């Protein structure tokens, strides 16, 4: 986990071993850890809530793609360095 203290009030979602392996295999664990705690928690819960394996796989791939891109969170533009701030895709 990140050294940053979390102010999350929602329950923390555990990281499934499949997600951990995918992050490690893709070399994206550091990018994942650099995200704010709410993003990490939201990604894990969102992936886990999917009922169908195909949906879980698609959501996992979206997370990996967004981490690789670095400036996207849940299909929204995101700037690192400003925790919790989302910006519109237009700017």
XYZ file of C-alpha atoms in Angstrom:
91
model
C 0.000 0.000 0.000
C 0.951 3.590 -0.397
C 2.520 5.535 2.468
C -0.172 8.172 2.070
C -2.763 8.085 4.809
C -6.207 7.272 3.565
C -9.297 9.189 4.581
C -11.595 6.616 3.002
C -14.772 6.086 4.929
C -16.052 3.250 2.756
C -14.962 -0.334 3.419
C -11.688 -1.246 1.727
C -11.928 -3.730 -1.111
C -9.352 -6.536 -0.973
C -7.093 -7.015 -3.974
C -7.834 -10.356 -5.663
C -4.740 -12.366 -6.540
C -5.731 -12.260 -10.222
C -5.672 -8.442 -10.192
C -2.355 -8.385 -8.350
C -0.817 -10.781 -10.886
C -2.158 -8.737 -13.798
C -0.661 -5.532 -12.359
C 2.693 -7.213 -11.768
C 2.731 -8.914 -15.178
C 1.956 -5.608 -16.893
C 4.561 -3.743 -14.828
C 1.862 -1.399 -13.530
C 1.911 -2.040 -9.776
C 3.842 1.187 -9.165
C 1.351 3.173 -11.267
C -1.496 1.555 -9.317
C 0.126 2.375 -5.963
C 0.645 5.987 -7.059
C -3.100 6.484 -7.509
C -5.124 8.009 -4.668
C -6.617 5.477 -2.226
C -10.176 6.138 -3.404
C -9.229 5.263 -6.991
C -7.508 2.037 -5.985
C -10.491 1.069 -3.839
C -13.015 2.011 -6.530
C -11.206 0.017 -9.222
C -11.091 -3.116 -7.031
C -14.742 -2.879 -6.024
C -15.865 -2.151 -9.578
C -13.986 -5.167 -10.947
C -15.195 -7.461 -8.167
C -18.866 -6.448 -8.450
C -19.088 -7.759 -12.020
C -21.105 -10.964 -12.171
C -19.768 -12.437 -15.406
C -16.104 -13.445 -15.838
C -16.045 -11.644 -19.205
C -17.134 -8.414 -17.536
C -14.503 -8.797 -14.800
C -11.845 -9.354 -17.457
C -12.996 -6.331 -19.471
C -12.992 -4.100 -16.389
C -9.555 -5.347 -15.345
C -8.241 -4.574 -18.824
C -9.764 -1.080 -18.685
C -7.991 -0.437 -15.372
C -4.677 -1.641 -16.802
C -5.107 0.528 -19.904
C -5.944 3.591 -17.810
C -2.970 3.036 -15.522
C -0.689 2.670 -18.520
C -2.075 5.837 -20.089
C -1.636 7.612 -16.767
C -4.104 10.446 -17.169
C -7.431 8.625 -17.136
C -9.614 7.307 -14.324
C -12.870 5.495 -15.114
C -12.868 6.931 -18.640
C -12.476 10.485 -17.294
C -9.439 12.683 -17.665
C -7.371 12.784 -14.473
C -4.277 14.742 -13.471
C -1.707 13.174 -11.188
C -0.420 15.403 -8.464
C -3.822 16.797 -7.576
C -5.354 14.046 -5.467
C -9.055 13.684 -5.925
C -9.314 16.122 -8.810
C -10.950 15.082 -12.020
C -11.033 17.290 -15.063
C -13.364 17.229 -17.991
C -12.119 15.526 -21.173
C -12.291 18.883 -22.936
C -9.694 20.392 -20.665
